Short mmCIF file of N, CA and C in Angstrom, two decimals:
data_model
loop_
_atom_site.label_atom_id
_atom_site.label_comp_id
_atom_site.label_asym_id
_atom_site.label_seq_id
_atom_site.Cartn_x
_atom_site.Cartn_y
_atom_site.Cartn_z
N MET A 1 -4.86 -24.02 8.42
CA MET A 1 -5.67 -22.92 8.82
C MET A 1 -5.32 -22.42 10.16
N LEU A 2 -5.04 -23.20 11.12
CA LEU A 2 -4.59 -22.80 12.46
C LEU A 2 -3.23 -21.91 12.40
N CYS A 3 -2.37 -22.38 11.57
CA CYS A 3 -1.03 -21.69 11.31
C CYS A 3 -1.38 -20.26 10.88
N LEU A 4 -2.30 -20.20 9.82
CA LEU A 4 -2.62 -18.91 9.30
C LEU A 4 -3.21 -17.98 10.41
N SER A 5 -4.06 -18.68 11.21
CA SER A 5 -4.58 -17.85 12.31
C SER A 5 -3.66 -17.29 13.29
N LYS A 6 -2.59 -18.01 13.58
CA LYS A 6 -1.54 -17.64 14.56
C LYS A 6 -0.73 -16.55 13.88
N GLU A 7 -0.40 -16.68 12.62
CA GLU A 7 0.27 -15.70 11.86
C GLU A 7 -0.48 -14.34 11.84
N TRP A 8 -1.78 -14.45 11.47
CA TRP A 8 -2.57 -13.34 11.44
C TRP A 8 -2.68 -12.59 12.82
N LEU A 9 -2.80 -13.38 13.89
CA LEU A 9 -2.92 -12.75 15.24
C LEU A 9 -1.58 -12.10 15.59
N ALA A 10 -0.40 -12.70 15.29
CA ALA A 10 0.85 -12.14 15.53
C ALA A 10 1.09 -10.80 14.75
N GLU A 11 0.55 -10.75 13.52
CA GLU A 11 0.71 -9.52 12.61
C GLU A 11 -0.28 -8.38 13.26
N VAL A 12 -1.39 -8.88 13.69
CA VAL A 12 -2.37 -7.92 14.37
C VAL A 12 -1.77 -7.29 15.59
N GLN A 13 -1.20 -8.12 16.40
CA GLN A 13 -0.55 -7.72 17.73
C GLN A 13 0.57 -6.69 17.32
N LEU A 14 1.39 -7.06 16.39
CA LEU A 14 2.44 -6.08 15.95
C LEU A 14 1.88 -4.75 15.47
N LEU A 15 0.89 -4.85 14.66
CA LEU A 15 0.30 -3.57 14.17
C LEU A 15 -0.29 -2.75 15.30
N GLY A 16 -0.75 -3.40 16.39
CA GLY A 16 -1.42 -2.69 17.43
C GLY A 16 -0.52 -1.73 18.27
N ILE A 17 0.83 -2.04 18.19
CA ILE A 17 1.77 -1.27 18.97
C ILE A 17 2.47 -0.26 18.14
N ILE A 18 2.24 -0.19 16.75
CA ILE A 18 2.90 0.76 15.99
C ILE A 18 2.36 2.17 16.04
N ASP A 19 3.21 3.11 16.23
CA ASP A 19 2.86 4.48 16.34
C ASP A 19 3.67 5.39 15.44
N HIS A 20 3.22 5.80 14.23
CA HIS A 20 3.84 6.56 13.30
C HIS A 20 2.93 7.49 12.65
N PRO A 21 3.30 8.80 12.42
CA PRO A 21 2.37 9.73 11.85
C PRO A 21 1.86 9.29 10.37
N ASN A 22 2.59 8.51 9.67
CA ASN A 22 2.14 8.10 8.34
C ASN A 22 1.49 6.82 8.32
N LEU A 23 1.11 6.24 9.33
CA LEU A 23 0.38 4.95 9.43
C LEU A 23 -0.83 5.08 10.27
N VAL A 24 -1.88 4.48 9.76
CA VAL A 24 -3.10 4.51 10.46
C VAL A 24 -3.03 3.65 11.77
N LYS A 25 -3.55 4.07 12.85
CA LYS A 25 -3.37 3.38 14.04
C LYS A 25 -4.54 2.17 14.06
N LEU A 26 -4.05 1.02 14.36
CA LEU A 26 -4.86 -0.14 14.57
C LEU A 26 -5.33 -0.04 16.05
N LEU A 27 -6.69 0.10 16.32
CA LEU A 27 -7.18 0.34 17.71
C LEU A 27 -7.59 -1.03 18.33
N GLY A 28 -8.04 -1.92 17.50
CA GLY A 28 -8.56 -3.24 18.04
C GLY A 28 -8.91 -4.18 16.99
N TYR A 29 -9.17 -5.46 17.34
CA TYR A 29 -9.45 -6.50 16.44
C TYR A 29 -10.44 -7.49 17.10
N CYS A 30 -11.01 -8.24 16.26
CA CYS A 30 -11.79 -9.46 16.89
C CYS A 30 -11.65 -10.53 15.77
N SER A 31 -11.42 -11.84 16.24
CA SER A 31 -11.33 -12.82 15.40
C SER A 31 -12.15 -14.09 16.05
N VAL A 32 -13.03 -14.44 15.30
CA VAL A 32 -14.01 -15.47 15.72
C VAL A 32 -13.85 -16.76 14.77
N ASP A 33 -13.74 -17.86 15.31
CA ASP A 33 -13.69 -19.14 14.63
C ASP A 33 -15.05 -19.83 14.87
N ARG A 34 -15.97 -19.65 14.01
CA ARG A 34 -17.22 -20.36 14.09
C ARG A 34 -17.09 -21.59 13.21
N GLU A 35 -16.60 -22.66 13.87
CA GLU A 35 -16.39 -23.85 13.11
C GLU A 35 -15.64 -23.69 11.75
N ARG A 36 -14.52 -22.94 11.94
CA ARG A 36 -13.52 -22.62 10.86
C ARG A 36 -14.13 -21.66 9.85
N GLY A 37 -15.22 -20.90 10.25
CA GLY A 37 -15.68 -19.79 9.36
C GLY A 37 -14.82 -18.69 9.35
N MET A 38 -14.02 -18.54 10.48
CA MET A 38 -13.04 -17.46 10.53
C MET A 38 -13.52 -16.15 10.17
N GLN A 39 -14.13 -15.42 10.94
CA GLN A 39 -14.51 -14.04 10.72
C GLN A 39 -13.58 -13.07 11.48
N ARG A 40 -13.09 -12.11 10.89
CA ARG A 40 -12.16 -11.13 11.35
C ARG A 40 -12.53 -9.76 11.17
N LEU A 41 -12.23 -9.06 12.07
CA LEU A 41 -12.61 -7.53 12.05
C LEU A 41 -11.45 -6.78 12.65
N LEU A 42 -10.91 -5.79 11.86
CA LEU A 42 -9.95 -4.84 12.25
C LEU A 42 -10.54 -3.45 12.42
N VAL A 43 -10.12 -2.83 13.60
CA VAL A 43 -10.69 -1.51 13.88
C VAL A 43 -9.50 -0.54 13.71
N TYR A 44 -9.60 0.44 12.81
CA TYR A 44 -8.55 1.37 12.72
C TYR A 44 -9.01 2.83 13.16
N GLY A 45 -7.99 3.75 13.52
CA GLY A 45 -8.45 5.03 13.76
C GLY A 45 -9.05 5.78 12.71
N PHE A 46 -9.87 6.87 13.07
CA PHE A 46 -10.56 7.62 12.09
C PHE A 46 -9.59 8.41 11.28
N MET A 47 -9.85 8.43 10.01
CA MET A 47 -9.07 9.22 8.94
C MET A 47 -9.91 10.48 8.63
N PRO A 48 -9.68 11.61 9.14
CA PRO A 48 -10.55 12.77 8.82
C PRO A 48 -10.38 13.24 7.40
N ASN A 49 -9.31 12.93 6.79
CA ASN A 49 -9.14 13.34 5.33
C ASN A 49 -9.59 12.28 4.34
N ARG A 50 -10.16 11.11 4.79
CA ARG A 50 -10.57 10.03 4.01
C ARG A 50 -9.27 9.10 3.55
N SER A 51 -9.57 8.11 2.79
CA SER A 51 -8.54 7.21 2.42
C SER A 51 -7.87 7.52 1.16
N LEU A 52 -6.68 7.05 0.89
CA LEU A 52 -6.03 7.35 -0.42
C LEU A 52 -6.95 6.75 -1.58
N GLU A 53 -7.55 5.56 -1.30
CA GLU A 53 -8.50 5.03 -2.26
C GLU A 53 -9.65 5.98 -2.60
N ASP A 54 -10.13 6.67 -1.61
CA ASP A 54 -11.28 7.62 -1.89
C ASP A 54 -10.72 8.69 -2.80
N HIS A 55 -9.54 9.18 -2.46
CA HIS A 55 -9.11 10.39 -3.23
C HIS A 55 -8.64 9.99 -4.62
N LEU A 56 -8.24 8.82 -4.79
CA LEU A 56 -7.85 8.47 -6.21
C LEU A 56 -8.97 8.11 -6.99
N PHE A 57 -10.06 7.41 -6.37
CA PHE A 57 -11.01 6.69 -7.38
C PHE A 57 -12.50 7.27 -7.06
N ASN A 58 -12.72 8.11 -6.16
CA ASN A 58 -13.98 8.61 -6.04
C ASN A 58 -14.21 9.96 -6.80
N PRO A 59 -15.04 9.88 -7.84
CA PRO A 59 -15.12 10.99 -8.74
C PRO A 59 -15.86 12.32 -8.12
N SER A 60 -16.43 12.15 -6.98
CA SER A 60 -17.07 13.31 -6.37
C SER A 60 -16.06 14.12 -5.47
N LEU A 61 -14.77 13.55 -5.31
CA LEU A 61 -13.69 14.31 -4.65
C LEU A 61 -12.83 14.95 -5.64
N PRO A 62 -12.10 16.09 -5.31
CA PRO A 62 -11.29 16.76 -6.11
C PRO A 62 -10.05 15.77 -6.46
N HIS A 63 -9.48 15.96 -7.65
CA HIS A 63 -8.36 15.11 -8.02
C HIS A 63 -7.05 15.64 -7.29
N LEU A 64 -6.22 14.66 -6.88
CA LEU A 64 -5.03 14.99 -6.22
C LEU A 64 -4.05 15.59 -7.12
N SER A 65 -3.33 16.68 -6.66
CA SER A 65 -2.33 17.37 -7.53
C SER A 65 -1.05 16.36 -7.52
N TRP A 66 -0.15 16.66 -8.45
CA TRP A 66 1.02 15.98 -8.41
C TRP A 66 1.91 16.20 -7.04
N LYS A 67 1.79 17.44 -6.60
CA LYS A 67 2.54 17.70 -5.30
C LYS A 67 1.95 16.78 -4.21
N THR A 68 0.69 16.73 -4.18
CA THR A 68 0.04 15.96 -3.06
C THR A 68 0.33 14.43 -3.25
N ARG A 69 0.26 13.99 -4.48
CA ARG A 69 0.70 12.61 -4.76
C ARG A 69 2.11 12.28 -4.36
N LEU A 70 2.95 13.19 -4.75
CA LEU A 70 4.45 12.94 -4.24
C LEU A 70 4.57 12.87 -2.77
N GLN A 71 3.81 13.91 -2.11
CA GLN A 71 3.83 13.79 -0.65
C GLN A 71 3.24 12.54 -0.02
N ILE A 72 2.23 12.11 -0.55
CA ILE A 72 1.74 10.79 -0.23
C ILE A 72 2.70 9.64 -0.46
N MET A 73 3.28 9.60 -1.54
CA MET A 73 4.31 8.54 -1.86
C MET A 73 5.40 8.63 -0.83
N LEU A 74 5.95 9.86 -0.59
CA LEU A 74 6.99 10.07 0.31
C LEU A 74 6.64 9.49 1.78
N GLY A 75 5.37 9.99 2.22
CA GLY A 75 4.92 9.60 3.59
C GLY A 75 4.64 8.07 3.59
N ALA A 76 4.20 7.39 2.56
CA ALA A 76 4.01 5.98 2.62
C ALA A 76 5.42 5.23 2.68
N ALA A 77 6.39 5.81 1.98
CA ALA A 77 7.72 5.27 2.01
C ALA A 77 8.38 5.32 3.38
N GLN A 78 8.09 6.55 4.02
CA GLN A 78 8.64 6.71 5.43
C GLN A 78 7.94 5.83 6.38
N GLY A 79 6.66 5.51 6.08
CA GLY A 79 5.89 4.49 7.05
C GLY A 79 6.44 3.12 6.77
N LEU A 80 6.67 2.71 5.53
CA LEU A 80 7.22 1.47 5.35
C LEU A 80 8.51 1.31 5.83
N ARG A 81 9.39 2.42 5.78
CA ARG A 81 10.80 2.33 6.27
C ARG A 81 10.70 2.18 7.76
N TYR A 82 9.83 2.78 8.41
CA TYR A 82 9.64 2.74 9.89
C TYR A 82 9.36 1.35 10.33
N LEU A 83 8.48 0.61 9.57
CA LEU A 83 8.16 -0.64 9.84
C LEU A 83 9.29 -1.77 9.79
N HIS A 84 10.18 -1.38 8.81
CA HIS A 84 11.36 -2.33 8.65
C HIS A 84 12.63 -1.95 9.33
N GLU A 85 12.80 -0.63 9.68
CA GLU A 85 14.04 -0.19 10.31
C GLU A 85 13.82 0.46 11.51
N GLY A 86 12.77 1.20 11.78
CA GLY A 86 12.78 2.05 12.96
C GLY A 86 11.98 1.48 14.15
N LEU A 87 11.27 0.28 13.86
CA LEU A 87 10.47 -0.14 14.94
C LEU A 87 11.34 -0.93 15.89
N GLU A 88 11.17 -0.51 17.20
CA GLU A 88 11.91 -1.10 18.25
C GLU A 88 10.77 -1.51 19.34
N PHE A 89 10.87 -2.77 19.87
CA PHE A 89 9.92 -3.34 20.77
C PHE A 89 10.42 -3.19 22.17
N GLN A 90 9.59 -2.53 23.00
CA GLN A 90 9.89 -2.56 24.52
C GLN A 90 9.77 -4.03 25.04
N ASP A 91 8.84 -4.74 24.62
CA ASP A 91 8.65 -5.99 25.06
C ASP A 91 8.58 -7.02 24.03
N GLN A 92 9.42 -7.92 24.03
CA GLN A 92 9.48 -8.88 22.90
C GLN A 92 8.20 -9.83 22.79
N GLY A 93 7.38 -9.84 23.75
CA GLY A 93 6.14 -10.57 23.79
C GLY A 93 5.18 -10.13 22.73
N TYR A 94 5.35 -8.81 22.36
CA TYR A 94 4.41 -8.33 21.36
C TYR A 94 4.89 -8.37 20.02
N ALA A 95 6.06 -8.77 19.76
CA ALA A 95 6.62 -8.95 18.40
C ALA A 95 6.13 -10.16 17.72
N ALA A 96 5.89 -10.12 16.39
CA ALA A 96 5.60 -11.30 15.62
C ALA A 96 6.68 -12.27 15.60
N PRO A 97 6.40 -13.55 15.53
CA PRO A 97 7.60 -14.60 15.77
C PRO A 97 8.58 -14.37 14.58
N GLU A 98 8.21 -14.04 13.44
CA GLU A 98 9.23 -13.83 12.29
C GLU A 98 9.99 -12.72 12.60
N TYR A 99 9.56 -11.71 13.33
CA TYR A 99 10.41 -10.50 13.62
C TYR A 99 11.39 -10.95 14.80
N VAL A 100 10.91 -11.65 15.62
CA VAL A 100 11.86 -12.13 16.83
C VAL A 100 12.93 -12.90 16.21
N LYS A 101 12.59 -13.87 15.29
CA LYS A 101 13.64 -14.70 14.77
C LYS A 101 14.56 -14.06 13.85
N THR A 102 14.12 -13.16 13.00
CA THR A 102 15.07 -12.64 11.94
C THR A 102 15.32 -11.12 12.11
N GLY A 103 14.52 -10.37 12.95
CA GLY A 103 14.65 -9.02 13.15
C GLY A 103 14.12 -8.20 12.05
N HIS A 104 13.45 -8.87 11.14
CA HIS A 104 12.82 -8.17 9.87
C HIS A 104 11.41 -8.62 9.66
N LEU A 105 10.57 -7.69 9.15
CA LEU A 105 9.31 -8.08 8.53
C LEU A 105 9.51 -8.52 7.21
N LYS A 106 8.36 -8.90 6.45
CA LYS A 106 8.55 -9.44 5.12
C LYS A 106 8.74 -8.28 4.14
N VAL A 107 9.96 -7.99 3.99
CA VAL A 107 10.38 -6.87 3.22
C VAL A 107 10.04 -6.95 1.72
N GLN A 108 10.16 -8.13 1.06
CA GLN A 108 9.93 -8.30 -0.32
C GLN A 108 8.38 -7.99 -0.59
N SER A 109 7.52 -8.76 0.21
CA SER A 109 6.15 -8.52 0.00
C SER A 109 5.62 -7.23 0.18
N ASP A 110 6.18 -6.47 1.24
CA ASP A 110 5.84 -5.16 1.47
C ASP A 110 6.22 -4.26 0.47
N ILE A 111 7.51 -4.51 -0.08
CA ILE A 111 7.87 -3.55 -1.20
C ILE A 111 7.19 -3.80 -2.43
N TRP A 112 6.72 -4.97 -2.72
CA TRP A 112 5.97 -5.30 -3.84
C TRP A 112 4.57 -4.69 -3.73
N SER A 113 3.98 -4.74 -2.64
CA SER A 113 2.65 -4.03 -2.39
C SER A 113 2.74 -2.61 -2.48
N PHE A 114 3.87 -2.08 -1.94
CA PHE A 114 4.15 -0.55 -2.00
C PHE A 114 4.31 -0.23 -3.42
N GLY A 115 5.01 -0.99 -4.34
CA GLY A 115 5.08 -0.67 -5.76
C GLY A 115 3.78 -0.65 -6.46
N VAL A 116 2.89 -1.58 -6.04
CA VAL A 116 1.47 -1.57 -6.65
C VAL A 116 0.79 -0.30 -6.24
N VAL A 117 0.83 0.12 -5.03
CA VAL A 117 0.18 1.45 -4.55
C VAL A 117 0.88 2.59 -5.42
N LEU A 118 2.21 2.56 -5.71
CA LEU A 118 2.77 3.60 -6.40
C LEU A 118 2.16 3.64 -7.86
N TYR A 119 1.93 2.53 -8.36
CA TYR A 119 1.33 2.46 -9.78
C TYR A 119 -0.03 3.04 -9.72
N GLU A 120 -0.78 2.83 -8.66
CA GLU A 120 -2.18 3.40 -8.57
C GLU A 120 -2.13 4.90 -8.40
N ILE A 121 -1.13 5.34 -7.59
CA ILE A 121 -0.94 6.83 -7.38
C ILE A 121 -0.67 7.48 -8.79
N LEU A 122 0.39 6.90 -9.39
CA LEU A 122 0.95 7.51 -10.56
C LEU A 122 -0.07 7.56 -11.73
N THR A 123 -0.75 6.50 -11.89
CA THR A 123 -1.74 6.34 -13.09
C THR A 123 -3.11 6.78 -12.81
N GLY A 124 -3.49 6.76 -11.52
CA GLY A 124 -4.90 7.06 -11.14
C GLY A 124 -5.89 5.99 -11.50
N ARG A 125 -5.33 4.70 -11.66
CA ARG A 125 -6.09 3.52 -11.99
C ARG A 125 -6.02 2.52 -10.92
N ARG A 126 -7.06 1.69 -10.78
CA ARG A 126 -7.13 0.60 -9.88
C ARG A 126 -6.21 -0.57 -10.37
N VAL A 127 -5.88 -1.39 -9.40
CA VAL A 127 -4.98 -2.54 -9.84
C VAL A 127 -5.78 -3.55 -10.72
N LEU A 128 -7.09 -3.57 -10.50
CA LEU A 128 -7.89 -4.38 -11.40
C LEU A 128 -9.22 -3.72 -11.82
N GLU A 129 -9.28 -3.50 -13.06
CA GLU A 129 -10.66 -2.94 -13.58
C GLU A 129 -11.21 -3.76 -14.65
N ARG A 130 -12.21 -4.60 -14.25
CA ARG A 130 -12.78 -5.54 -15.27
C ARG A 130 -13.58 -4.93 -16.33
N LYS A 131 -14.06 -3.64 -16.23
CA LYS A 131 -14.72 -2.95 -17.23
C LYS A 131 -13.89 -2.46 -18.34
N ARG A 132 -12.56 -2.57 -18.29
CA ARG A 132 -11.68 -2.02 -19.22
C ARG A 132 -11.55 -3.17 -20.31
N PRO A 133 -10.94 -2.85 -21.58
CA PRO A 133 -10.72 -3.98 -22.47
C PRO A 133 -9.76 -5.00 -21.96
N HIS A 134 -9.76 -6.12 -22.49
CA HIS A 134 -9.06 -7.35 -21.94
C HIS A 134 -7.58 -7.04 -21.63
N GLY A 135 -6.94 -6.42 -22.45
CA GLY A 135 -5.39 -6.19 -22.34
C GLY A 135 -5.13 -5.02 -21.33
N GLU A 136 -6.23 -4.38 -20.81
CA GLU A 136 -5.98 -3.25 -19.96
C GLU A 136 -6.57 -3.46 -18.56
N GLN A 137 -7.09 -4.65 -18.19
CA GLN A 137 -7.85 -4.81 -16.99
C GLN A 137 -6.91 -4.86 -15.83
N LYS A 138 -5.72 -5.54 -15.97
CA LYS A 138 -4.79 -5.69 -14.91
C LYS A 138 -3.62 -4.65 -15.01
N LEU A 139 -3.56 -3.81 -14.04
CA LEU A 139 -2.74 -2.63 -14.17
C LEU A 139 -1.19 -3.06 -14.24
N LEU A 140 -0.80 -4.04 -13.61
CA LEU A 140 0.67 -4.33 -13.68
C LEU A 140 0.94 -4.86 -15.05
N GLU A 141 0.05 -5.69 -15.56
CA GLU A 141 0.36 -6.22 -16.93
C GLU A 141 0.28 -5.20 -18.13
N TRP A 142 -0.72 -4.18 -17.78
CA TRP A 142 -0.80 -3.08 -18.80
C TRP A 142 0.44 -2.20 -18.69
N VAL A 143 1.02 -1.90 -17.55
CA VAL A 143 2.21 -1.15 -17.41
C VAL A 143 3.43 -1.91 -18.05
N GLN A 144 3.44 -3.21 -17.80
CA GLN A 144 4.63 -3.89 -18.34
C GLN A 144 4.67 -3.99 -19.96
N ASN A 145 3.42 -3.87 -20.46
CA ASN A 145 3.33 -3.88 -21.85
C ASN A 145 3.81 -2.52 -22.64
N TYR A 146 3.81 -1.46 -21.82
CA TYR A 146 4.27 -0.23 -22.35
C TYR A 146 5.34 0.48 -21.54
N PRO A 147 6.38 -0.16 -21.10
CA PRO A 147 7.31 0.35 -20.18
C PRO A 147 7.96 1.69 -20.61
N ALA A 148 8.10 2.04 -21.79
CA ALA A 148 8.87 3.26 -22.25
C ALA A 148 7.97 4.32 -22.55
N ASP A 149 6.67 4.19 -22.38
CA ASP A 149 5.65 5.27 -22.83
C ASP A 149 5.02 5.85 -21.45
N SER A 150 5.77 6.87 -20.90
CA SER A 150 5.32 7.36 -19.56
C SER A 150 4.04 8.16 -19.70
N SER A 151 3.70 8.78 -20.86
CA SER A 151 2.59 9.53 -21.03
C SER A 151 1.24 8.63 -20.87
N ARG A 152 1.41 7.53 -21.28
CA ARG A 152 0.35 6.48 -21.19
C ARG A 152 -0.08 6.27 -19.69
N PHE A 153 0.89 6.37 -18.75
CA PHE A 153 0.61 6.08 -17.41
C PHE A 153 0.06 7.35 -16.54
N SER A 154 0.10 8.54 -17.11
CA SER A 154 -0.36 9.70 -16.45
C SER A 154 -1.83 9.64 -16.20
N ASP A 155 -2.23 10.06 -14.91
CA ASP A 155 -3.62 10.23 -14.63
C ASP A 155 -4.09 11.55 -15.48
N HIS A 156 -4.88 11.34 -16.50
CA HIS A 156 -5.24 12.31 -17.50
C HIS A 156 -6.13 13.46 -16.91
N ASN A 157 -6.52 13.30 -15.60
CA ASN A 157 -7.30 14.39 -14.99
C ASN A 157 -6.40 15.47 -14.49
N LEU A 158 -5.04 15.33 -14.56
CA LEU A 158 -4.05 16.33 -14.13
C LEU A 158 -3.21 16.87 -15.24
N VAL A 159 -2.83 18.07 -15.03
CA VAL A 159 -1.86 18.61 -15.99
C VAL A 159 -0.46 18.14 -15.54
N THR A 160 0.18 17.45 -16.45
CA THR A 160 1.42 16.83 -16.08
C THR A 160 2.60 17.57 -16.73
N SER A 161 3.57 17.99 -15.96
CA SER A 161 4.74 18.64 -16.43
C SER A 161 5.67 17.49 -16.93
N PRO A 162 6.53 17.87 -17.85
CA PRO A 162 7.56 16.96 -18.43
C PRO A 162 8.41 16.37 -17.28
N LEU A 163 8.73 17.12 -16.20
CA LEU A 163 9.45 16.57 -15.06
C LEU A 163 8.75 15.52 -14.42
N CYS A 164 7.36 15.69 -14.22
CA CYS A 164 6.56 14.71 -13.57
C CYS A 164 6.56 13.38 -14.41
N LEU A 165 6.37 13.64 -15.72
CA LEU A 165 6.38 12.48 -16.62
C LEU A 165 7.74 11.65 -16.46
N HIS A 166 8.87 12.47 -16.44
CA HIS A 166 10.17 11.70 -16.34
C HIS A 166 10.26 10.98 -14.97
N LEU A 167 9.90 11.62 -13.94
CA LEU A 167 9.89 10.99 -12.60
C LEU A 167 8.98 9.70 -12.60
N GLN A 168 7.79 9.88 -13.19
CA GLN A 168 6.99 8.76 -13.30
C GLN A 168 7.67 7.50 -13.94
N LEU A 169 8.18 7.85 -15.16
CA LEU A 169 8.82 6.76 -15.84
C LEU A 169 9.92 6.15 -15.03
N LEU A 170 10.78 6.89 -14.38
CA LEU A 170 11.83 6.28 -13.57
C LEU A 170 11.16 5.38 -12.48
N CYS A 171 10.19 5.84 -11.77
CA CYS A 171 9.52 4.99 -10.67
C CYS A 171 9.00 3.74 -11.24
N LEU A 172 8.22 3.84 -12.48
CA LEU A 172 7.74 2.66 -13.21
C LEU A 172 8.87 1.69 -13.43
N ARG A 173 9.90 2.24 -14.00
CA ARG A 173 11.05 1.28 -14.44
C ARG A 173 11.50 0.60 -13.24
N GLN A 174 11.79 1.39 -12.11
CA GLN A 174 12.23 0.66 -10.90
C GLN A 174 11.30 -0.40 -10.32
N ILE A 175 9.97 -0.10 -10.37
CA ILE A 175 9.05 -1.03 -9.83
C ILE A 175 9.04 -2.33 -10.69
N ILE A 176 9.09 -2.14 -11.96
CA ILE A 176 9.14 -3.28 -12.82
C ILE A 176 10.25 -4.20 -12.52
N CYS A 177 11.42 -3.57 -12.19
CA CYS A 177 12.58 -4.42 -11.86
C CYS A 177 12.40 -5.28 -10.62
N LEU A 178 11.54 -4.68 -9.68
CA LEU A 178 11.37 -5.55 -8.45
C LEU A 178 10.74 -6.91 -8.78
#
């Protein structure tokens, strides 16, 4: 548990110095160990346009167009790239231990998580939806069962062009390969 605490603290300190237009700024944190109860709080900057989750899953908000979704995916990819390639520390004391040792953050786990977010953006579905039929509850399993049928993955609240369906299929195939 203590090791996990040190890793979490190192990650939080790293996130606190990141400054990129496509990443929400971490303003502060609090970590309290009440006899190993481990309560943690992260404080991020205000997002005036709300979160991606709100825009994808809140029915009271307008649906995101394909153009907007593509811009979001590109911005997220640029933010992730910055975390792995463009981040330079002025003071090594702020860097996470794994970054100091290897010069890299956890690329594989970040890419996997990014792929999951891409699925959500492309399909308009949450990663886990318990109210769906058994074979459709887990988004990743559902997509893997129908890898060649891109029309199945489209957010049906949008008018989808054949080009968008083709792009979607290419993205899904690439993510499945990860």
